[in-house]
Amino acid sequence: RKEVEQDPGPFNVPEGATVAFNCTYSNSASQSFFWYRQDCRKEPKLLMSVYSSGNEDGRFTAQLNRASQYISLLIRDSKLSDSATYLCVVINSGYSTLTFGKGTMLLVSP
Amino acid sequence: EPEVTQTPSHQVTQMGQEVILRCVPISNHLYFYWYRQILGQKVEFLVSFYNNEISEKSEIFDDQFSVERPDGSNFTLKIRSTKLEDSAMYFCASSEALVRVGYEQYFGPGTRLTVT
């Protein structure tokens, strides 16, 4: 079973739409969770950390469900510039390194 | 804004040759990492480095790989005898502290390694 699983997409949405991505992780000892954004052939960049109580940053909302071992990212009022691959990332207990999912591609069209 | 830099941006080498990929982490960071991403695949952890020694490594990081911090600013990844399957984007990253919520790993722009 893959450690971090994501629907690869692509998700094609019009500008202004709301879109949600889910991610599941297999290691119940995972302790920290993040969403990264990766543009084509570029480095991953931190979008937001995911807190246990859920958190919001502008148009972006992240949720964590430890019991079901999944993380979600909601993007409201999509912009053309949101087009990218969104990477779900976890840190496993006892380690300091990032475990990446393969990513979900988002394409926002005019 | 401080950033991680990597050189070269693209390296082409023949199978069996040695390559050295270079990174300059953010100056006050203490933890350094190498990741790789094969085209179309996920980002994979290779090795982490702290206090002048390897702190963690993955099963990908076999005897063909080595890391070094030769001069207090550069952080290098050496592949001794490259194979075709080493072709990938190699990302260097650094962090101020052990990464967790609140302490981000900053990634460099990557070196694209092509082994022919």
PDB file of C-alpha atoms in Angstrom:
ATOM      1  CA  ARG A   1       0.000   0.000   0.000  1.00  0.00           C
ATOM      2  CA  LYS A   2       1.343   3.430  -0.959  1.00  0.00           C
ATOM      3  CA  GLU A   3       2.242   5.666   1.976  1.00  0.00           C
ATOM      4  CA  VAL A   4       0.486   8.757   0.670  1.00  0.00           C
ATOM      5  CA  GLU A   5      -2.204   8.433  -1.972  1.00  0.00           C
ATOM      6  CA  GLN A   6      -3.804  11.117  -4.070  1.00  0.00           C
ATOM      7  CA  ASP A   7      -6.112  11.193  -7.059  1.00  0.00           C
ATOM      8  CA  PRO A   8      -3.774  12.319  -9.863  1.00  0.00           C
ATOM      9  CA  GLY A   9      -6.522  14.234 -11.683  1.00  0.00           C
ATOM     10  CA  PRO A  10      -6.422  16.426 -13.630  1.00  0.00           C
ATOM     11  CA  PHE A  11      -9.216  18.425 -12.119  1.00  0.00           C
ATOM     12  CA  ASN A  12     -10.463  20.839 -14.769  1.00  0.00           C
ATOM     13  CA  VAL A  13     -12.435  23.718 -13.268  1.00  0.00           C
ATOM     14  CA  PRO A  14     -13.528  27.177 -14.457  1.00  0.00           C
ATOM     15  CA  GLU A  15     -12.318  30.333 -12.791  1.00  0.00           C
ATOM     16  CA  GLY A  16     -14.271  31.066  -9.642  1.00  0.00           C
ATOM     17  CA  ALA A  17     -15.098  27.439  -8.921  1.00  0.00           C
ATOM     18  CA  THR A  18     -14.553  25.668  -5.620  1.00  0.00           C
ATOM     19  CA  VAL A  19     -12.494  22.498  -5.794  1.00  0.00           C
ATOM     20  CA  ALA A  20     -11.486  19.976  -3.154  1.00  0.00           C
ATOM     21  CA  PHE A  21      -8.690  17.407  -3.054  1.00  0.00           C
ATOM     22  CA  ASN A  22      -8.319  14.504  -0.684  1.00  0.00           C
ATOM     23  CA  CYS A  23      -5.264  12.551   0.338  1.00  0.00           C
ATOM     24  CA  THR A  24      -4.968   9.389   2.425  1.00  0.00           C
ATOM     25  CA  TYR A  25      -1.941   8.233   4.374  1.00  0.00           C
ATOM     26  CA  SER A  26      -1.157   4.732   5.539  1.00  0.00           C
ATOM     27  CA  ASN A  27       1.027   5.322   8.592  1.00  0.00           C
ATOM     28  CA  SER A  28      -1.129   5.989  11.636  1.00  0.00           C
ATOM     29  CA  ALA A  29       1.963   7.360  13.401  1.00  0.00           C
ATOM     30  CA  SER A  30       2.281  10.216  10.916  1.00  0.00           C
ATOM     31  CA  GLN A  31       2.588  13.366  12.930  1.00  0.00           C
ATOM     32  CA  SER A  32       2.770  16.400  10.660  1.00  0.00           C
ATOM     33  CA  PHE A  33       0.931  17.192   7.478  1.00  0.00           C
ATOM     34  CA  PHE A  34       1.364  19.723   4.710  1.00  0.00           C
ATOM     35  CA  TRP A  35       0.116  20.749   1.328  1.00  0.00           C
ATOM     36  CA  TYR A  36       2.785  21.762  -1.163  1.00  0.00           C
ATOM     37  CA  ARG A  37       2.300  23.230  -4.589  1.00  0.00           C
ATOM     38  CA  GLN A  38       4.480  22.302  -7.560  1.00  0.00           C
ATOM     39  CA  ASP A  39       4.437  24.110 -10.870  1.00  0.00           C
ATOM     40  CA  CYS A  40       5.598  22.241 -13.960  1.00  0.00           C
ATOM     41  CA  ARG A  41       9.323  21.367 -13.711  1.00  0.00           C
ATOM     42  CA  LYS A  42       9.736  23.571 -10.633  1.00  0.00           C
ATOM     43  CA  GLU A  43      10.513  22.879  -7.008  1.00  0.00           C
ATOM     44  CA  PRO A  44       7.802  22.095  -4.431  1.00  0.00           C
ATOM     45  CA  LYS A  45       6.728  25.107  -2.395  1.00  0.00           C
ATOM     46  CA  LEU A  46       4.864  24.997   0.898  1.00  0.00           C
ATOM     47  CA  LEU A  47       1.249  26.058   0.472  1.00  0.00           C
ATOM     48  CA  MET A  48       0.090  25.452   4.012  1.00  0.00           C
ATOM     49  CA  SER A  49       0.590  23.299   7.048  1.00  0.00           C
ATOM     50  CA  VAL A  50      -2.368  21.241   8.235  1.00  0.00           C
ATOM     51  CA  TYR A  51      -3.326  21.596  11.864  1.00  0.00           C
ATOM     52  CA  SER A  52      -5.375  19.064  13.806  1.00  0.00           C
ATOM     53  CA  SER A  53      -8.247  21.508  14.210  1.00  0.00           C
ATOM     54  CA  GLY A  54      -8.194  22.495  10.548  1.00  0.00           C
ATOM     55  CA  ASN A  55      -6.968  25.817   9.263  1.00  0.00           C
ATOM     56  CA  GLU A  56      -7.710  28.425   6.683  1.00  0.00           C
ATOM     57  CA  ASP A  57      -5.431  30.743   4.731  1.00  0.00           C
ATOM     58  CA  GLY A  58      -7.350  33.073   2.475  1.00  0.00           C
ATOM     59  CA  ARG A  59      -9.072  30.990  -0.189  1.00  0.00           C
ATOM     60  CA  PHE A  60      -7.454  27.764   1.032  1.00  0.00           C
ATOM     61  CA  THR A  61      -8.786  25.508   3.794  1.00  0.00           C
ATOM     62  CA  ALA A  62      -7.053  22.377   5.035  1.00  0.00           C
ATOM     63  CA  GLN A  63      -8.634  19.663   7.182  1.00  0.00           C
ATOM     64  CA  LEU A  64      -7.162  16.630   8.923  1.00  0.00           C
ATOM     65  CA  ASN A  65      -9.096  13.527   9.906  1.00  0.00           C
ATOM     66  CA  ARG A  66      -6.779  11.331  11.975  1.00  0.00           C
ATOM     67  CA  ALA A  67      -9.359   8.611  12.566  1.00  0.00           C
ATOM     68  CA  SER A  68      -9.797   8.050   8.831  1.00  0.00           C
ATOM     69  CA  GLN A  69      -6.233   9.048   7.989  1.00  0.00           C
ATOM     70  CA  TYR A  70      -7.040  11.594   5.373  1.00  0.00           C
ATOM     71  CA  ILE A  71      -6.265  15.218   4.679  1.00  0.00           C
ATOM     72  CA  SER A  72      -8.215  17.573   2.475  1.00  0.00           C
ATOM     73  CA  LEU A  73      -7.567  20.852   0.710  1.00  0.00           C
ATOM     74  CA  LEU A  74     -10.380  23.145  -0.391  1.00  0.00           C
ATOM     75  CA  ILE A  75      -9.740  25.982  -2.815  1.00  0.00           C
ATOM     76  CA  ARG A  76     -12.457  28.602  -3.150  1.00  0.00           C
ATOM     77  CA  ASP A  77     -12.837  31.109  -5.987  1.00  0.00           C
ATOM     78  CA  SER A  78     -10.211  29.410  -8.156  1.00  0.00           C
ATOM     79  CA  LYS A  79      -7.811  31.645 -10.083  1.00  0.00           C
ATOM     80  CA  LEU A  80      -5.929  30.847 -13.282  1.00  0.00           C
ATOM     81  CA  SER A  81      -2.744  31.067 -11.221  1.00  0.00           C
ATOM     82  CA  ASP A  82      -3.930  28.186  -9.033  1.00  0.00           C
ATOM     83  CA  SER A  83      -3.191  25.808 -11.924  1.00  0.00           C
ATOM     84  CA  ALA A  84      -0.485  23.514 -10.563  1.00  0.00           C
ATOM     85  CA  THR A  85       0.045  20.114  -8.988  1.00  0.00           C
ATOM     86  CA  TYR A  86      -0.877  19.925  -5.306  1.00  0.00           C
ATOM     87  CA  LEU A  87       1.262  17.590  -3.241  1.00  0.00           C
ATOM     88  CA  CYS A  88       0.103  16.001  -0.014  1.00  0.00           C
ATOM     89  CA  VAL A  89       3.049  15.587   2.344  1.00  0.00           C
ATOM     90  CA  VAL A  90       3.391  13.842   5.700  1.00  0.00           C
ATOM     91  CA  ILE A  91       6.134  13.419   8.267  1.00  0.00           C
ATOM     92  CA  ASN A  92       6.213  10.071  10.006  1.00  0.00           C
ATOM     93  CA  SER A  93       6.780   9.844  13.725  1.00  0.00           C
ATOM     94  CA  GLY A  94      10.463   9.598  14.592  1.00  0.00           C
ATOM     95  CA  TYR A  95      11.623  11.032  11.299  1.00  0.00           C
ATOM     96  CA  SER A  96      12.283  14.498  10.025  1.00  0.00           C
ATOM     97  CA  THR A  97      11.862  13.878   6.328  1.00  0.00           C
ATOM     98  CA  LEU A  98       8.969  14.577   4.040  1.00  0.00           C
ATOM     99  CA  THR A  99       6.977  11.774   2.427  1.00  0.00           C
ATOM    100  CA  PHE A 100       5.236  13.018  -0.685  1.00  0.00           C
ATOM    101  CA  GLY A 101       2.165  11.887  -2.514  1.00  0.00           C
ATOM    102  CA  LYS A 102       2.306  11.859  -6.275  1.00  0.00           C
ATOM    103  CA  GLY A 103       0.154  14.968  -6.466  1.00  0.00           C
ATOM    104  CA  THR A 104      -3.166  16.097  -7.882  1.00  0.00           C
ATOM    105  CA  MET A 105      -3.112  18.279 -10.963  1.00  0.00           C
ATOM    106  CA  LEU A 106      -5.450  21.260 -11.075  1.00  0.00           C
ATOM    107  CA  LEU A 107      -6.196  23.129 -14.299  1.00  0.00           C
ATOM    108  CA  VAL A 108      -8.208  26.321 -13.975  1.00  0.00           C
ATOM    109  CA  SER A 109      -9.602  27.653 -17.229  1.00  0.00           C
ATOM    110  CA  PRO A 110     -11.007  31.101 -18.114  1.00  0.00           C
TER     111      PRO A 110
ATOM    112  CA  GLU B   1      14.314  36.687   0.658  1.00  0.00           C
ATOM    113  CA  PRO B   2      16.958  34.016   1.296  1.00  0.00           C
ATOM    114  CA  GLU B   3      16.804  31.036  -0.998  1.00  0.00           C
ATOM    115  CA  VAL B   4      18.436  27.702  -1.678  1.00  0.00           C
ATOM    116  CA  THR B   5      20.473  27.703  -4.869  1.00  0.00           C
ATOM    117  CA  GLN B   6      21.610  24.739  -6.963  1.00  0.00           C
ATOM    118  CA  THR B   7      24.110  24.295  -9.760  1.00  0.00           C
ATOM    119  CA  PRO B   8      24.099  23.312 -12.514  1.00  0.00           C
ATOM    120  CA  SER B   9      20.483  23.634 -13.584  1.00  0.00           C
ATOM    121  CA  HIS B  10      20.957  20.814 -16.088  1.00  0.00           C
ATOM    122  CA  GLN B  11      23.670  18.166 -16.221  1.00  0.00           C
ATOM    123  CA  VAL B  12      24.073  15.657 -19.015  1.00  0.00           C
ATOM    124  CA  THR B  13      26.435  12.765 -18.395  1.00  0.00           C
ATOM    125  CA  GLN B  14      27.250   9.374 -19.823  1.00  0.00           C
ATOM    126  CA  MET B  15      26.428   6.164 -18.000  1.00  0.00           C
ATOM    127  CA  GLY B  16      29.224   5.177 -15.634  1.00  0.00           C
ATOM    128  CA  GLN B  17      30.499   8.706 -15.125  1.00  0.00           C
ATOM    129  CA  GLU B  18      30.669  10.476 -11.780  1.00  0.00           C
ATOM    130  CA  VAL B  19      28.586  13.597 -11.201  1.00  0.00           C
ATOM    131  CA  ILE B  20      28.559  16.130  -8.399  1.00  0.00           C
ATOM    132  CA  LEU B  21      25.472  18.219  -7.818  1.00  0.00           C
ATOM    133  CA  ARG B  22      25.954  21.385  -5.814  1.00  0.00           C
ATOM    134  CA  CYS B  23      23.680  23.255  -3.450  1.00  0.00           C
ATOM    135  CA  VAL B  24      24.030  26.334  -1.296  1.00  0.00           C
ATOM    136  CA  PRO B  25      21.503  26.108   1.543  1.00  0.00           C
ATOM    137  CA  ILE B  26      20.064  29.119   3.341  1.00  0.00           C
ATOM    138  CA  SER B  27      22.850  30.481   5.529  1.00  0.00           C
ATOM    139  CA  ASN B  28      21.402  30.041   9.023  1.00  0.00           C
ATOM    140  CA  HIS B  29      19.883  26.629   8.322  1.00  0.00           C
ATOM    141  CA  LEU B  30      21.275  23.563  10.058  1.00  0.00           C
ATOM    142  CA  TYR B  31      19.498  20.657   8.337  1.00  0.00           C
ATOM    143  CA  PHE B  32      20.084  19.743   4.726  1.00  0.00           C
ATOM    144  CA  TYR B  33      18.347  17.292   2.443  1.00  0.00           C
ATOM    145  CA  TRP B  34      18.453  15.793  -1.019  1.00  0.00           C
ATOM    146  CA  TYR B  35      15.320  14.587  -2.803  1.00  0.00           C
ATOM    147  CA  ARG B  36      14.828  13.359  -6.331  1.00  0.00           C
ATOM    148  CA  GLN B  37      11.889  13.296  -8.704  1.00  0.00           C
ATOM    149  CA  ILE B  38      11.883  11.026 -11.722  1.00  0.00           C
ATOM    150  CA  LEU B  39       9.810  12.542 -14.531  1.00  0.00           C
ATOM    151  CA  GLY B  40       6.137  11.929 -13.888  1.00  0.00           C
ATOM    152  CA  GLN B  41       6.772  10.391 -10.469  1.00  0.00           C
ATOM    153  CA  LYS B  42       6.582  11.611  -6.899  1.00  0.00           C
ATOM    154  CA  VAL B  43       9.281  13.454  -5.009  1.00  0.00           C
ATOM    155  CA  GLU B  44      11.388  10.908  -3.087  1.00  0.00           C
ATOM    156  CA  PHE B  45      13.633  11.461  -0.085  1.00  0.00           C
ATOM    157  CA  LEU B  46      17.284  10.484  -0.487  1.00  0.00           C
ATOM    158  CA  VAL B  47      19.247  11.709   2.521  1.00  0.00           C
ATOM    159  CA  SER B  48      19.315  14.204   5.365  1.00  0.00           C
ATOM    160  CA  PHE B  49      22.419  15.757   6.869  1.00  0.00           C
ATOM    161  CA  TYR B  50      22.996  17.482  10.178  1.00  0.00           C
ATOM    162  CA  ASN B  51      26.068  18.397  12.174  1.00  0.00           C
ATOM    163  CA  ASN B  52      28.351  17.133   9.406  1.00  0.00           C
ATOM    164  CA  GLU B  53      26.914  13.666   9.229  1.00  0.00           C
ATOM    165  CA  ILE B  54      24.092  11.754   7.629  1.00  0.00           C
ATOM    166  CA  SER B  55      21.101  11.608   9.959  1.00  0.00           C
ATOM    167  CA  GLU B  56      18.704   9.622   7.775  1.00  0.00           C
ATOM    168  CA  LYS B  57      18.835   7.980   4.380  1.00  0.00           C
ATOM    169  CA  SER B  58      16.434   6.067   2.201  1.00  0.00           C
ATOM    170  CA  GLU B  59      16.981   2.737   0.489  1.00  0.00           C
ATOM    171  CA  ILE B  60      17.559   4.665  -2.737  1.00  0.00           C
ATOM    172  CA  PHE B  61      20.691   6.185  -1.207  1.00  0.00           C
ATOM    173  CA  ASP B  62      23.025   3.243  -1.784  1.00  0.00           C
ATOM    174  CA  ASP B  63      26.818   3.058  -1.965  1.00  0.00           C
ATOM    175  CA  GLN B  64      26.807   4.915  -5.277  1.00  0.00           C
ATOM    176  CA  PHE B  65      25.694   8.077  -3.494  1.00  0.00           C
ATOM    177  CA  SER B  66      27.556  10.290  -1.054  1.00  0.00           C
ATOM    178  CA  VAL B  67      27.045  13.731   0.438  1.00  0.00           C
ATOM    179  CA  GLU B  68      29.462  16.297   1.726  1.00  0.00           C
ATOM    180  CA  ARG B  69      29.559  19.782   3.152  1.00  0.00           C
ATOM    181  CA  PRO B  70      33.084  20.658   2.072  1.00  0.00           C
ATOM    182  CA  ASP B  71      33.366  24.283   3.101  1.00  0.00           C
ATOM    183  CA  GLY B  72      30.575  25.384   5.403  1.00  0.00           C
ATOM    184  CA  SER B  73      28.404  26.809   2.645  1.00  0.00           C
ATOM    185  CA  ASN B  74      28.119  24.203  -0.122  1.00  0.00           C
ATOM    186  CA  PHE B  75      26.296  20.897   0.226  1.00  0.00           C
ATOM    187  CA  THR B  76      27.028  18.358  -2.484  1.00  0.00           C
ATOM    188  CA  LEU B  77      25.555  15.100  -3.733  1.00  0.00           C
ATOM    189  CA  LYS B  78      27.927  12.792  -5.592  1.00  0.00           C
ATOM    190  CA  ILE B  79      26.845   9.867  -7.723  1.00  0.00           C
ATOM    191  CA  ARG B  80      29.891   7.704  -8.326  1.00  0.00           C
ATOM    192  CA  SER B  81      28.890   5.722 -11.395  1.00  0.00           C
ATOM    193  CA  THR B  82      25.697   6.991 -12.936  1.00  0.00           C
ATOM    194  CA  LYS B  83      23.038   4.661 -14.315  1.00  0.00           C
ATOM    195  CA  LEU B  84      20.274   5.427 -16.782  1.00  0.00           C
ATOM    196  CA  GLU B  85      17.732   5.190 -13.962  1.00  0.00           C
ATOM    197  CA  ASP B  86      19.493   8.021 -12.092  1.00  0.00           C
ATOM    198  CA  SER B  87      18.017  10.438 -14.622  1.00  0.00           C
ATOM    199  CA  ALA B  88      15.775  12.702 -12.552  1.00  0.00           C
ATOM    200  CA  MET B  89      15.378  16.152 -11.056  1.00  0.00           C
ATOM    201  CA  TYR B  90      17.422  16.424  -7.880  1.00  0.00           C
ATOM    202  CA  PHE B  91      16.215  18.901  -5.282  1.00  0.00           C
ATOM    203  CA  CYS B  92      18.258  20.188  -2.387  1.00  0.00           C
ATOM    204  CA  ALA B  93      16.400  21.515   0.652  1.00  0.00           C
ATOM    205  CA  SER B  94      17.305  23.075   3.961  1.00  0.00           C
ATOM    206  CA  SER B  95      15.540  23.877   7.201  1.00  0.00           C
ATOM    207  CA  GLU B  96      16.327  25.888  10.289  1.00  0.00           C
ATOM    208  CA  ALA B  97      15.244  23.089  12.609  1.00  0.00           C
ATOM    209  CA  LEU B  98      13.849  19.584  12.393  1.00  0.00           C
ATOM    210  CA  VAL B  99      10.955  19.935  10.029  1.00  0.00           C
ATOM    211  CA  ARG B 100       7.510  19.980  11.549  1.00  0.00           C
ATOM    212  CA  VAL B 101       4.580  22.371  11.481  1.00  0.00           C
ATOM    213  CA  GLY B 102       6.100  25.804  11.833  1.00  0.00           C
ATOM    214  CA  TYR B 103       9.504  24.863  10.455  1.00  0.00           C
ATOM    215  CA  GLU B 104       9.484  24.685   6.693  1.00  0.00           C
ATOM    216  CA  GLN B 105      11.878  22.889   4.393  1.00  0.00           C
ATOM    217  CA  TYR B 106      12.894  25.278   1.635  1.00  0.00           C
ATOM    218  CA  PHE B 107      13.636  23.677  -1.715  1.00  0.00           C
ATOM    219  CA  GLY B 108      16.133  24.758  -4.330  1.00  0.00           C
ATOM    220  CA  PRO B 109      15.138  24.999  -8.010  1.00  0.00           C
ATOM    221  CA  GLY B 110      16.636  21.596  -8.761  1.00  0.00           C
ATOM    222  CA  THR B 111      19.255  20.105 -11.051  1.00  0.00           C
ATOM    223  CA  ARG B 112      17.964  18.071 -13.950  1.00  0.00           C
ATOM    224  CA  LEU B 113      20.305  15.107 -14.424  1.00  0.00           C
ATOM    225  CA  THR B 114      20.171  13.288 -17.730  1.00  0.00           C
ATOM    226  CA  VAL B 115      22.189  10.075 -18.036  1.00  0.00           C
ATOM    227  CA  THR B 116      22.726   8.857 -21.583  1.00  0.00           C
TER     228      THR B 116
END
